[in-house]
PDB file of C-alpha atoms in Angstrom:
ATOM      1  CA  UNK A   1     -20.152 -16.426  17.424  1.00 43.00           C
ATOM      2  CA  UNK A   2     -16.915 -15.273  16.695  1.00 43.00           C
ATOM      3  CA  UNK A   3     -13.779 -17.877  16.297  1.00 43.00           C
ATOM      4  CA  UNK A   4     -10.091 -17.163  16.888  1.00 46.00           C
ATOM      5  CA  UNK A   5      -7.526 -17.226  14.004  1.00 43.00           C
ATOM      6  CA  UNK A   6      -4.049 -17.641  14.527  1.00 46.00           C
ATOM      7  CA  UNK A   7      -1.629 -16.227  11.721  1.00 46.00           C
ATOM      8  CA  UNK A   8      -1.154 -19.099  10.258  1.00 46.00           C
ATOM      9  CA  UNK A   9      -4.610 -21.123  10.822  1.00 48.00           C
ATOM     10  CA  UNK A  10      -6.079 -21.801   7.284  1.00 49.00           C
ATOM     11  CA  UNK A  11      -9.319 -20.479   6.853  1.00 47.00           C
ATOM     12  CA  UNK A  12     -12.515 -20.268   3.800  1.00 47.00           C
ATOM     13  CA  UNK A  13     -14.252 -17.602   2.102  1.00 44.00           C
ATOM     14  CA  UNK A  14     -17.809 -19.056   1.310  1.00 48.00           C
ATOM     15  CA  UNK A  15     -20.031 -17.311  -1.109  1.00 47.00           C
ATOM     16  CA  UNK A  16     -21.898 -15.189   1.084  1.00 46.00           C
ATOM     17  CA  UNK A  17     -18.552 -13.477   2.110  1.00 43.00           C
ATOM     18  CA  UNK A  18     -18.203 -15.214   5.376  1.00 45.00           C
ATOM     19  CA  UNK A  19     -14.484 -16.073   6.814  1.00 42.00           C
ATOM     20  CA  UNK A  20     -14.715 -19.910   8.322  1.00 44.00           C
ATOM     21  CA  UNK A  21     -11.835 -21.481  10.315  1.00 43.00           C
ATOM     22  CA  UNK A  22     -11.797 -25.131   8.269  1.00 43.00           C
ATOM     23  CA  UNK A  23      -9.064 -27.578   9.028  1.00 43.00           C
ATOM     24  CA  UNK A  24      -9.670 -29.240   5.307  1.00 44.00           C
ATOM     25  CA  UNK A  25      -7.850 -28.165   2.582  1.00 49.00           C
ATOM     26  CA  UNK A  26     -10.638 -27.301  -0.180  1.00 50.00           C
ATOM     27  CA  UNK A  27     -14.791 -27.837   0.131  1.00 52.00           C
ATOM     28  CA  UNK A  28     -17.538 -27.237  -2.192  1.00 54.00           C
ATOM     29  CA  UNK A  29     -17.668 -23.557  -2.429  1.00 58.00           C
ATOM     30  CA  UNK A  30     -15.132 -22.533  -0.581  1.00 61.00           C
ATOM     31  CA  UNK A  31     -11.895 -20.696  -1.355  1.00 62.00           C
ATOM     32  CA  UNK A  32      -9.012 -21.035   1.039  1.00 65.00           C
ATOM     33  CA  UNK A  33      -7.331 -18.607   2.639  1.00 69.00           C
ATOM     34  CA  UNK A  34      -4.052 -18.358   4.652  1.00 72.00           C
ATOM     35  CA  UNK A  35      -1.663 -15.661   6.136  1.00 76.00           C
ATOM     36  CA  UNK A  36       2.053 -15.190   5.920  1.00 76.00           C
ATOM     37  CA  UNK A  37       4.198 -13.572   7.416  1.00 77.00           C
ATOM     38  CA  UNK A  38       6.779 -10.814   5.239  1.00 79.00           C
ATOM     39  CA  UNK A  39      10.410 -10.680   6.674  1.00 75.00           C
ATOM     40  CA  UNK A  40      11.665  -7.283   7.321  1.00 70.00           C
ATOM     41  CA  UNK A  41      14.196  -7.788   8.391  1.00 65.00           C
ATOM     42  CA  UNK A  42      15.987  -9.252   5.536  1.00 57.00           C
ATOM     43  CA  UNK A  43      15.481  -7.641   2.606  1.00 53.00           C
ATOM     44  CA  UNK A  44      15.188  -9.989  -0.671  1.00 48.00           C
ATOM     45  CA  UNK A  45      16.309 -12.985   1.405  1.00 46.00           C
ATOM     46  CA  UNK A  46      20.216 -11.960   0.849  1.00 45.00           C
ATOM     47  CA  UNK A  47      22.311 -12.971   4.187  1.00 42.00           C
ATOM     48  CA  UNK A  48      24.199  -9.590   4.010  1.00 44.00           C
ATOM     49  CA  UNK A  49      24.582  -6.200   2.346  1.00 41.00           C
ATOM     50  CA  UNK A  50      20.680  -5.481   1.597  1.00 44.00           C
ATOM     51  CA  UNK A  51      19.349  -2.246   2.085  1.00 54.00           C
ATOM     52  CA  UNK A  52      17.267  -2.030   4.869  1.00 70.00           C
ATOM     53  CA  UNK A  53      15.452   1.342   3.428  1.00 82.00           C
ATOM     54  CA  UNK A  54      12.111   0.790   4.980  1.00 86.00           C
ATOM     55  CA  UNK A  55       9.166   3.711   5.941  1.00 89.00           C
ATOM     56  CA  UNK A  56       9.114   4.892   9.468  1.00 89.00           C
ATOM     57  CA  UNK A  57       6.724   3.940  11.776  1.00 91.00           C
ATOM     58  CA  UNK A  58       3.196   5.900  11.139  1.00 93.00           C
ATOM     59  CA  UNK A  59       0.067   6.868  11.093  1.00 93.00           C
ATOM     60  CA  UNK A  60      -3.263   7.861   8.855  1.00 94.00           C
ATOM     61  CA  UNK A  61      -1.410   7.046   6.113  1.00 95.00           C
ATOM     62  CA  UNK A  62      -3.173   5.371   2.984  1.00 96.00           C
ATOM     63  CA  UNK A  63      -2.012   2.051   0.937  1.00 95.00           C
ATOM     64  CA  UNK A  64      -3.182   0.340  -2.334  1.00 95.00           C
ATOM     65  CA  UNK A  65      -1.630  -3.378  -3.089  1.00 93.00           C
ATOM     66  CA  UNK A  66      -1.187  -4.076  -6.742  1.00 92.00           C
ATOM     67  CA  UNK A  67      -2.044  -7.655  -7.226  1.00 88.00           C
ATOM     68  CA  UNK A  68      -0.924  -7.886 -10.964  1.00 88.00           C
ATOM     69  CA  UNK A  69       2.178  -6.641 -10.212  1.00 89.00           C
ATOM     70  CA  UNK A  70       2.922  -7.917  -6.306  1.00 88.00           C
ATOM     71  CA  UNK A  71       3.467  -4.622  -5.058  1.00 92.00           C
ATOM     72  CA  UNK A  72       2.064  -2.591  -2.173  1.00 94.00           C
ATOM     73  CA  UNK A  73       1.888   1.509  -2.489  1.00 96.00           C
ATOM     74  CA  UNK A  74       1.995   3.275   0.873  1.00 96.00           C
ATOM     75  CA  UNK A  75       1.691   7.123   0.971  1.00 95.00           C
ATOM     76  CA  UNK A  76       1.488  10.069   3.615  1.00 93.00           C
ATOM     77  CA  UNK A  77       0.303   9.604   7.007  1.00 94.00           C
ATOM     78  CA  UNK A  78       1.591  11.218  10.442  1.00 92.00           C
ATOM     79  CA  UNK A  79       5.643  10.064  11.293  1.00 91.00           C
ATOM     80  CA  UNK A  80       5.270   8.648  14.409  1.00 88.00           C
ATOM     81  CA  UNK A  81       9.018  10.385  15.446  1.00 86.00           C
ATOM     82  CA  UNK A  82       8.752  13.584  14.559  1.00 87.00           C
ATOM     83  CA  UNK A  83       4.679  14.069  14.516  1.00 88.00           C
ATOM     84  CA  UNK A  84       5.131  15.505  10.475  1.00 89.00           C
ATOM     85  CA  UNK A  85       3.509  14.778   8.008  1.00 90.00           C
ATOM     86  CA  UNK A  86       5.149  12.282   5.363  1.00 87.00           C
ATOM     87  CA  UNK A  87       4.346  12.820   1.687  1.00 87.00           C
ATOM     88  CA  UNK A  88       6.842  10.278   0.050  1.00 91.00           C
ATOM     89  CA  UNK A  89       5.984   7.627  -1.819  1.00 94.00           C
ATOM     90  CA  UNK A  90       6.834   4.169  -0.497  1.00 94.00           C
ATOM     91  CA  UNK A  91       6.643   0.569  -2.443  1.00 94.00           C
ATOM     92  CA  UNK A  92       7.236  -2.644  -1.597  1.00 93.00           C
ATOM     93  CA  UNK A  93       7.362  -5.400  -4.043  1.00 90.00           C
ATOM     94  CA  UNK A  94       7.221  -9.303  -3.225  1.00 86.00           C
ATOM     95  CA  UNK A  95      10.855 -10.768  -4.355  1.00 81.00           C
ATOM     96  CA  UNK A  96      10.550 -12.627  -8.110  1.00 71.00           C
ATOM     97  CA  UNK A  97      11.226 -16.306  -6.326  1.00 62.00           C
ATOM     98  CA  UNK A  98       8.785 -16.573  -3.905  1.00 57.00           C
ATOM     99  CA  UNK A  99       6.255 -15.333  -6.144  1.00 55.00           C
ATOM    100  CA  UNK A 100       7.347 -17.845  -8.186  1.00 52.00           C
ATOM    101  CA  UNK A 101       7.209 -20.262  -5.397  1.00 54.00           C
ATOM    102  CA  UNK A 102       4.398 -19.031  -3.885  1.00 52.00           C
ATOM    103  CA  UNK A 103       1.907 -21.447  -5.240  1.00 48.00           C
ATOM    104  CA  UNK A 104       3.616 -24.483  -4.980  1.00 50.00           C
ATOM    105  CA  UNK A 105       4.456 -23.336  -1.087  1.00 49.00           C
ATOM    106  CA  UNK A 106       0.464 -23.122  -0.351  1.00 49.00           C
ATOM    107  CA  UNK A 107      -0.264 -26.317  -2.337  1.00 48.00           C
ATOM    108  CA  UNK A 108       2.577 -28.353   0.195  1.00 50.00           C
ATOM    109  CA  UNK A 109       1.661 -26.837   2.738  1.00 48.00           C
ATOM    110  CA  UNK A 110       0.556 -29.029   6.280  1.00 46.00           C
ATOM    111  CA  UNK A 111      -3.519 -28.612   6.338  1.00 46.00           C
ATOM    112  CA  UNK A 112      -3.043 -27.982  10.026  1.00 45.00           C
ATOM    113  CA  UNK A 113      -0.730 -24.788  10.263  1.00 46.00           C
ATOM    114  CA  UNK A 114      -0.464 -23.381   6.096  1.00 49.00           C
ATOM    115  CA  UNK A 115       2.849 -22.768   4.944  1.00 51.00           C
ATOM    116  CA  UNK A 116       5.267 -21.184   7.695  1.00 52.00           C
ATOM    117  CA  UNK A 117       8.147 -19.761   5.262  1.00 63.00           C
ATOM    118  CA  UNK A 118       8.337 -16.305   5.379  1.00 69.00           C
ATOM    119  CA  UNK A 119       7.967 -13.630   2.138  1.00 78.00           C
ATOM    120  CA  UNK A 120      10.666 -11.589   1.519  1.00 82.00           C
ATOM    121  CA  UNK A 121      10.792  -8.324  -0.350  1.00 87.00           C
ATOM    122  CA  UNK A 122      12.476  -4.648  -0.694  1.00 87.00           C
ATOM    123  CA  UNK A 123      11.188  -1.307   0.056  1.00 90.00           C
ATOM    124  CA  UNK A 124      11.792   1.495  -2.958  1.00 91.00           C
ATOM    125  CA  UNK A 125      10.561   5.127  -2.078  1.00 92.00           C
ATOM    126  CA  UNK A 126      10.225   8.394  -4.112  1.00 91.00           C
ATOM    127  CA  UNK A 127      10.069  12.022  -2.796  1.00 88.00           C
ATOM    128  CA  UNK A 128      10.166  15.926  -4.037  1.00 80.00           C
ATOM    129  CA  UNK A 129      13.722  17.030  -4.218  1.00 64.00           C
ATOM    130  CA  UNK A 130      12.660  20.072  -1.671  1.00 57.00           C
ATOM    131  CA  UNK A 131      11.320  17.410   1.260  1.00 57.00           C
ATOM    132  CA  UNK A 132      14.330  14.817   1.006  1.00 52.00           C
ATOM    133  CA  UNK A 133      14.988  14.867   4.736  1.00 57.00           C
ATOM    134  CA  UNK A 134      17.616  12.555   6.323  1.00 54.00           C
ATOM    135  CA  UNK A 135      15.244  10.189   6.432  1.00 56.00           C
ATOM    136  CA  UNK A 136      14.535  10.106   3.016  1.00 63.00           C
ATOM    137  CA  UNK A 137      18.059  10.559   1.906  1.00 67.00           C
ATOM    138  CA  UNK A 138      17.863   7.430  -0.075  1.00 77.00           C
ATOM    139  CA  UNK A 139      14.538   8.209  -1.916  1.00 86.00           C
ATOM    140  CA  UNK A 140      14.406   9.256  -5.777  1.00 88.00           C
ATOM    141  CA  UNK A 141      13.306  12.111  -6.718  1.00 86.00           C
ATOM    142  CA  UNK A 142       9.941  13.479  -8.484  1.00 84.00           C
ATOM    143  CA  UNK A 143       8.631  15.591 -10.783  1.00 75.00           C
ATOM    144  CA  UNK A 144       5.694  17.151 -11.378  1.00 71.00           C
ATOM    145  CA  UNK A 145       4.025  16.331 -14.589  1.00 72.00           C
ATOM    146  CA  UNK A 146       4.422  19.948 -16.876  1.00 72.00           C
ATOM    147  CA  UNK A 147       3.246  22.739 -14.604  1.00 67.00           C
ATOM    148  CA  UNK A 148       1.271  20.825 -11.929  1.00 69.00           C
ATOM    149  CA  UNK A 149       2.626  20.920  -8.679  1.00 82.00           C
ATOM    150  CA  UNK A 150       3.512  17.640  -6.192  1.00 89.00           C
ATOM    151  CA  UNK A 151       0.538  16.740  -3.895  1.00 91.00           C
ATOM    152  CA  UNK A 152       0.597  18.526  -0.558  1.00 90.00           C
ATOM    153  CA  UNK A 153       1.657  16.381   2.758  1.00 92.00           C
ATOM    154  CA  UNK A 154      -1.272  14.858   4.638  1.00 93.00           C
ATOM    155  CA  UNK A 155      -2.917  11.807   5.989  1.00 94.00           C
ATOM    156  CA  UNK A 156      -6.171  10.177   6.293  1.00 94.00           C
ATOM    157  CA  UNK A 157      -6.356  10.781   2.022  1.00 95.00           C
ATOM    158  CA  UNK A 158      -7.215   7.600   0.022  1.00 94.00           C
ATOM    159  CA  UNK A 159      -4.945   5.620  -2.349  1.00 95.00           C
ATOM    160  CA  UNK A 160      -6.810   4.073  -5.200  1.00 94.00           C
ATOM    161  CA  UNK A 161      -4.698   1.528  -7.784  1.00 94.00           C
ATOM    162  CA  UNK A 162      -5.789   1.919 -11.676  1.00 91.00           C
ATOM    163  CA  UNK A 163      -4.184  -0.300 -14.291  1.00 87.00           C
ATOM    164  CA  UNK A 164      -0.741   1.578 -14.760  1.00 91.00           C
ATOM    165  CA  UNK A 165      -1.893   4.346 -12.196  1.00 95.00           C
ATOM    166  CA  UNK A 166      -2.538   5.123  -8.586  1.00 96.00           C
ATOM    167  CA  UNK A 167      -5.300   7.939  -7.990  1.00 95.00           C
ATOM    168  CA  UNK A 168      -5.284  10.003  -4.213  1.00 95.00           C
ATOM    169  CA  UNK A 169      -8.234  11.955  -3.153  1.00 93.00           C
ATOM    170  CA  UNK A 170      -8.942  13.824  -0.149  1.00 91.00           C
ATOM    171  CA  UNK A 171      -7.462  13.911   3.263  1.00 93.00           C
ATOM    172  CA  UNK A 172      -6.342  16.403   5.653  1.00 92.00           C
ATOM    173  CA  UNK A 173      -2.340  18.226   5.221  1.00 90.00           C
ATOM    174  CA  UNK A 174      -1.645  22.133   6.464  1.00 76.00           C
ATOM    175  CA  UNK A 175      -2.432  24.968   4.173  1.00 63.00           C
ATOM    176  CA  UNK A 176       0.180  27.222   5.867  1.00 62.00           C
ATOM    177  CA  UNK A 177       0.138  27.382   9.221  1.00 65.00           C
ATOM    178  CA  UNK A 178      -3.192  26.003   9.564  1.00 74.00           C
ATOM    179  CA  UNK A 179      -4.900  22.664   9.395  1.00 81.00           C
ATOM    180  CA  UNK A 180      -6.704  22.103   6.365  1.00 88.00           C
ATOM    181  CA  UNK A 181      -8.702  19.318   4.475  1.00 91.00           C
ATOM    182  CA  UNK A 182      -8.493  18.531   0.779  1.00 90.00           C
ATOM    183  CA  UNK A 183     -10.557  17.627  -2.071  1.00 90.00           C
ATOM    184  CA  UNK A 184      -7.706  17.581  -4.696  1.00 91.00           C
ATOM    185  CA  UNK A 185      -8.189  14.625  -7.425  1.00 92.00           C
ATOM    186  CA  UNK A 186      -4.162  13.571  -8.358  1.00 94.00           C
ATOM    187  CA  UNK A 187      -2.921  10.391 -10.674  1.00 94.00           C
ATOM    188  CA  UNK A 188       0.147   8.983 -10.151  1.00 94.00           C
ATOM    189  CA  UNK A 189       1.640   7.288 -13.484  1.00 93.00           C
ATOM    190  CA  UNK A 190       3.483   4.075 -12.299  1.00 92.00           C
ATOM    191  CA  UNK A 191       5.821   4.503 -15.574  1.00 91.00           C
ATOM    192  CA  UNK A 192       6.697   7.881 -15.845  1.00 90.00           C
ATOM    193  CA  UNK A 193       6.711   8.930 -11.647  1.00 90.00           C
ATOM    194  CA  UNK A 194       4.995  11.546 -12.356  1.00 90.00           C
ATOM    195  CA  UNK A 195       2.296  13.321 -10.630  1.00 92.00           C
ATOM    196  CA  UNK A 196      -0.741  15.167 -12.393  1.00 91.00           C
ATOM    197  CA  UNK A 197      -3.413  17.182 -10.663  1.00 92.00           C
ATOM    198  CA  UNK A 198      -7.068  16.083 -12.736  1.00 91.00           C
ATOM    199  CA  UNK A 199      -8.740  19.236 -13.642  1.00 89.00           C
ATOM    200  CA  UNK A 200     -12.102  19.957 -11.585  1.00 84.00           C
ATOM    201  CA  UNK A 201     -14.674  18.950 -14.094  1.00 84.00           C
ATOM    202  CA  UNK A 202     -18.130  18.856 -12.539  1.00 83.00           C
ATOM    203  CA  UNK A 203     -19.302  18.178  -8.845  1.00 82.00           C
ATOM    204  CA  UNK A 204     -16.965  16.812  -6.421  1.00 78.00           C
ATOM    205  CA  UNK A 205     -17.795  15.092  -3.278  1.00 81.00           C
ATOM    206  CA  UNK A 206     -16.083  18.095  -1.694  1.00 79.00           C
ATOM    207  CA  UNK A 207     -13.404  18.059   1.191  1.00 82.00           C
ATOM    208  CA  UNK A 208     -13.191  14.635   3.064  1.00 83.00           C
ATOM    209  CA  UNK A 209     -10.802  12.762   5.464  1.00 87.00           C
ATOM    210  CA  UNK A 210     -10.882   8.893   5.478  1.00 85.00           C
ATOM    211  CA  UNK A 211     -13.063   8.851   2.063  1.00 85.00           C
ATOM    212  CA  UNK A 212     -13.615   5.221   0.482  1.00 84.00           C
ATOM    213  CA  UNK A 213     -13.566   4.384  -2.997  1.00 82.00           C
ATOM    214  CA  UNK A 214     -13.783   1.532  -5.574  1.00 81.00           C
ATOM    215  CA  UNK A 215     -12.692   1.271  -8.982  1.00 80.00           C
ATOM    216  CA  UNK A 216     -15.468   0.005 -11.203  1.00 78.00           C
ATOM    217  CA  UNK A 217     -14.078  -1.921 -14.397  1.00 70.00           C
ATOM    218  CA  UNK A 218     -15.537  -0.837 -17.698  1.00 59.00           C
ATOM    219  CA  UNK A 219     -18.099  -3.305 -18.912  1.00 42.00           C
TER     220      UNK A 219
END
């Protein structure tokens, strides 16, 4: 039987996986869980001057949330305007005080409804130098790491997070004139923005388009 979930119903994980609706605030095996909504439209919380840089509307694009550092990676994908393909690099990060307040929020919250203050945050975007469109007027720009070249546009790729990293494998961009898929290996490095295409060392998987990954933690 399936159950409806408003946004801001608060529900539990139980140990077999399972997402439960639950009215209480904590149970014997149970974690809670509860949704929240991110404000857009006001960048950082500030009443005026913020920069409302944001991505475009899209498509097939990939994304990879950073936990440790409150910070969501989104990449590529199909521009819903102009039917391109995007290649820059977009993060958002949570602002400092209401990850800060963030607990304390959840733990006040009414058991009924969850907390009902909206997240703010800002959007921060990188780009080559040769694709900085008007729309990306605002972005930084990359380099490539030595003599590797800057991943090619495309969507429907995969965006893996690392400790101080981001790997992207796979997808589908245009090789020329003609539609292509990829099975390029590249590592982002968080610290240095750079790119860096892995050298082909072994099998591969080959070409794919929506490929799924996990990171498995060294023992």
């Amino acid at each position: 039987n399936e159950t409806n979930i408003s946004a801001t119903t608060p529900c539990e994980l139980n140990a077999t996986g399972t997402i439960v609706h639950s009215p209480s605030r904590s149970s014997a095996g149970f974690e809670r869980w509860v949704w929240r909504e991110v404000d857009l439209s006001n960048p950082g919380g500030n009443a005026a001057g913020a920069s409302r840089l944001a991505p475009t509307p899209r498509y097939g694009h990939a994304a990879a949330w950073v936990a440790s550092e409150r910070a969501l990676f989104v990449l590529g994908g199909v521009l819903r305007q102009t039917r391109e393909l995007g290649m820059a690099l977009w993060e958002f990060r949570l602002a400092d005080e209401d990850v800060a307040a963030g607990a304390s929020a959840d733990a006040s919250s009414d058991s009924d409804r969850g907390p009902t203050s909206s997240l703010h945050g800002s959007w921060r975007c990188w780009t080559a130098a040769a694709s900085r469109s008007a729309s990306h007027s605002a972005c930084e720009s990359l380099a490539a790491d030595g003599d590797s070249p800057l991943p090619q546009a495309r969507r429907g790729h995969m965006l893996l997070p690392t400790r101080e990293a981001l790997l992207l494998y796979g997808g589908r961009g245009l090789s020329g004139s003609r539609s292509s898929t990829f099975d390029d290996l590249w590592l982002f490095n968080r610290s240095s923005l750079r790119w860096r295409l892995l050298p082909r060392v072994g099998e591969r998987p080959g070409d794919s388009v929506g490929p799924v990954a996990a990171l498995a933690a060294a023992a």
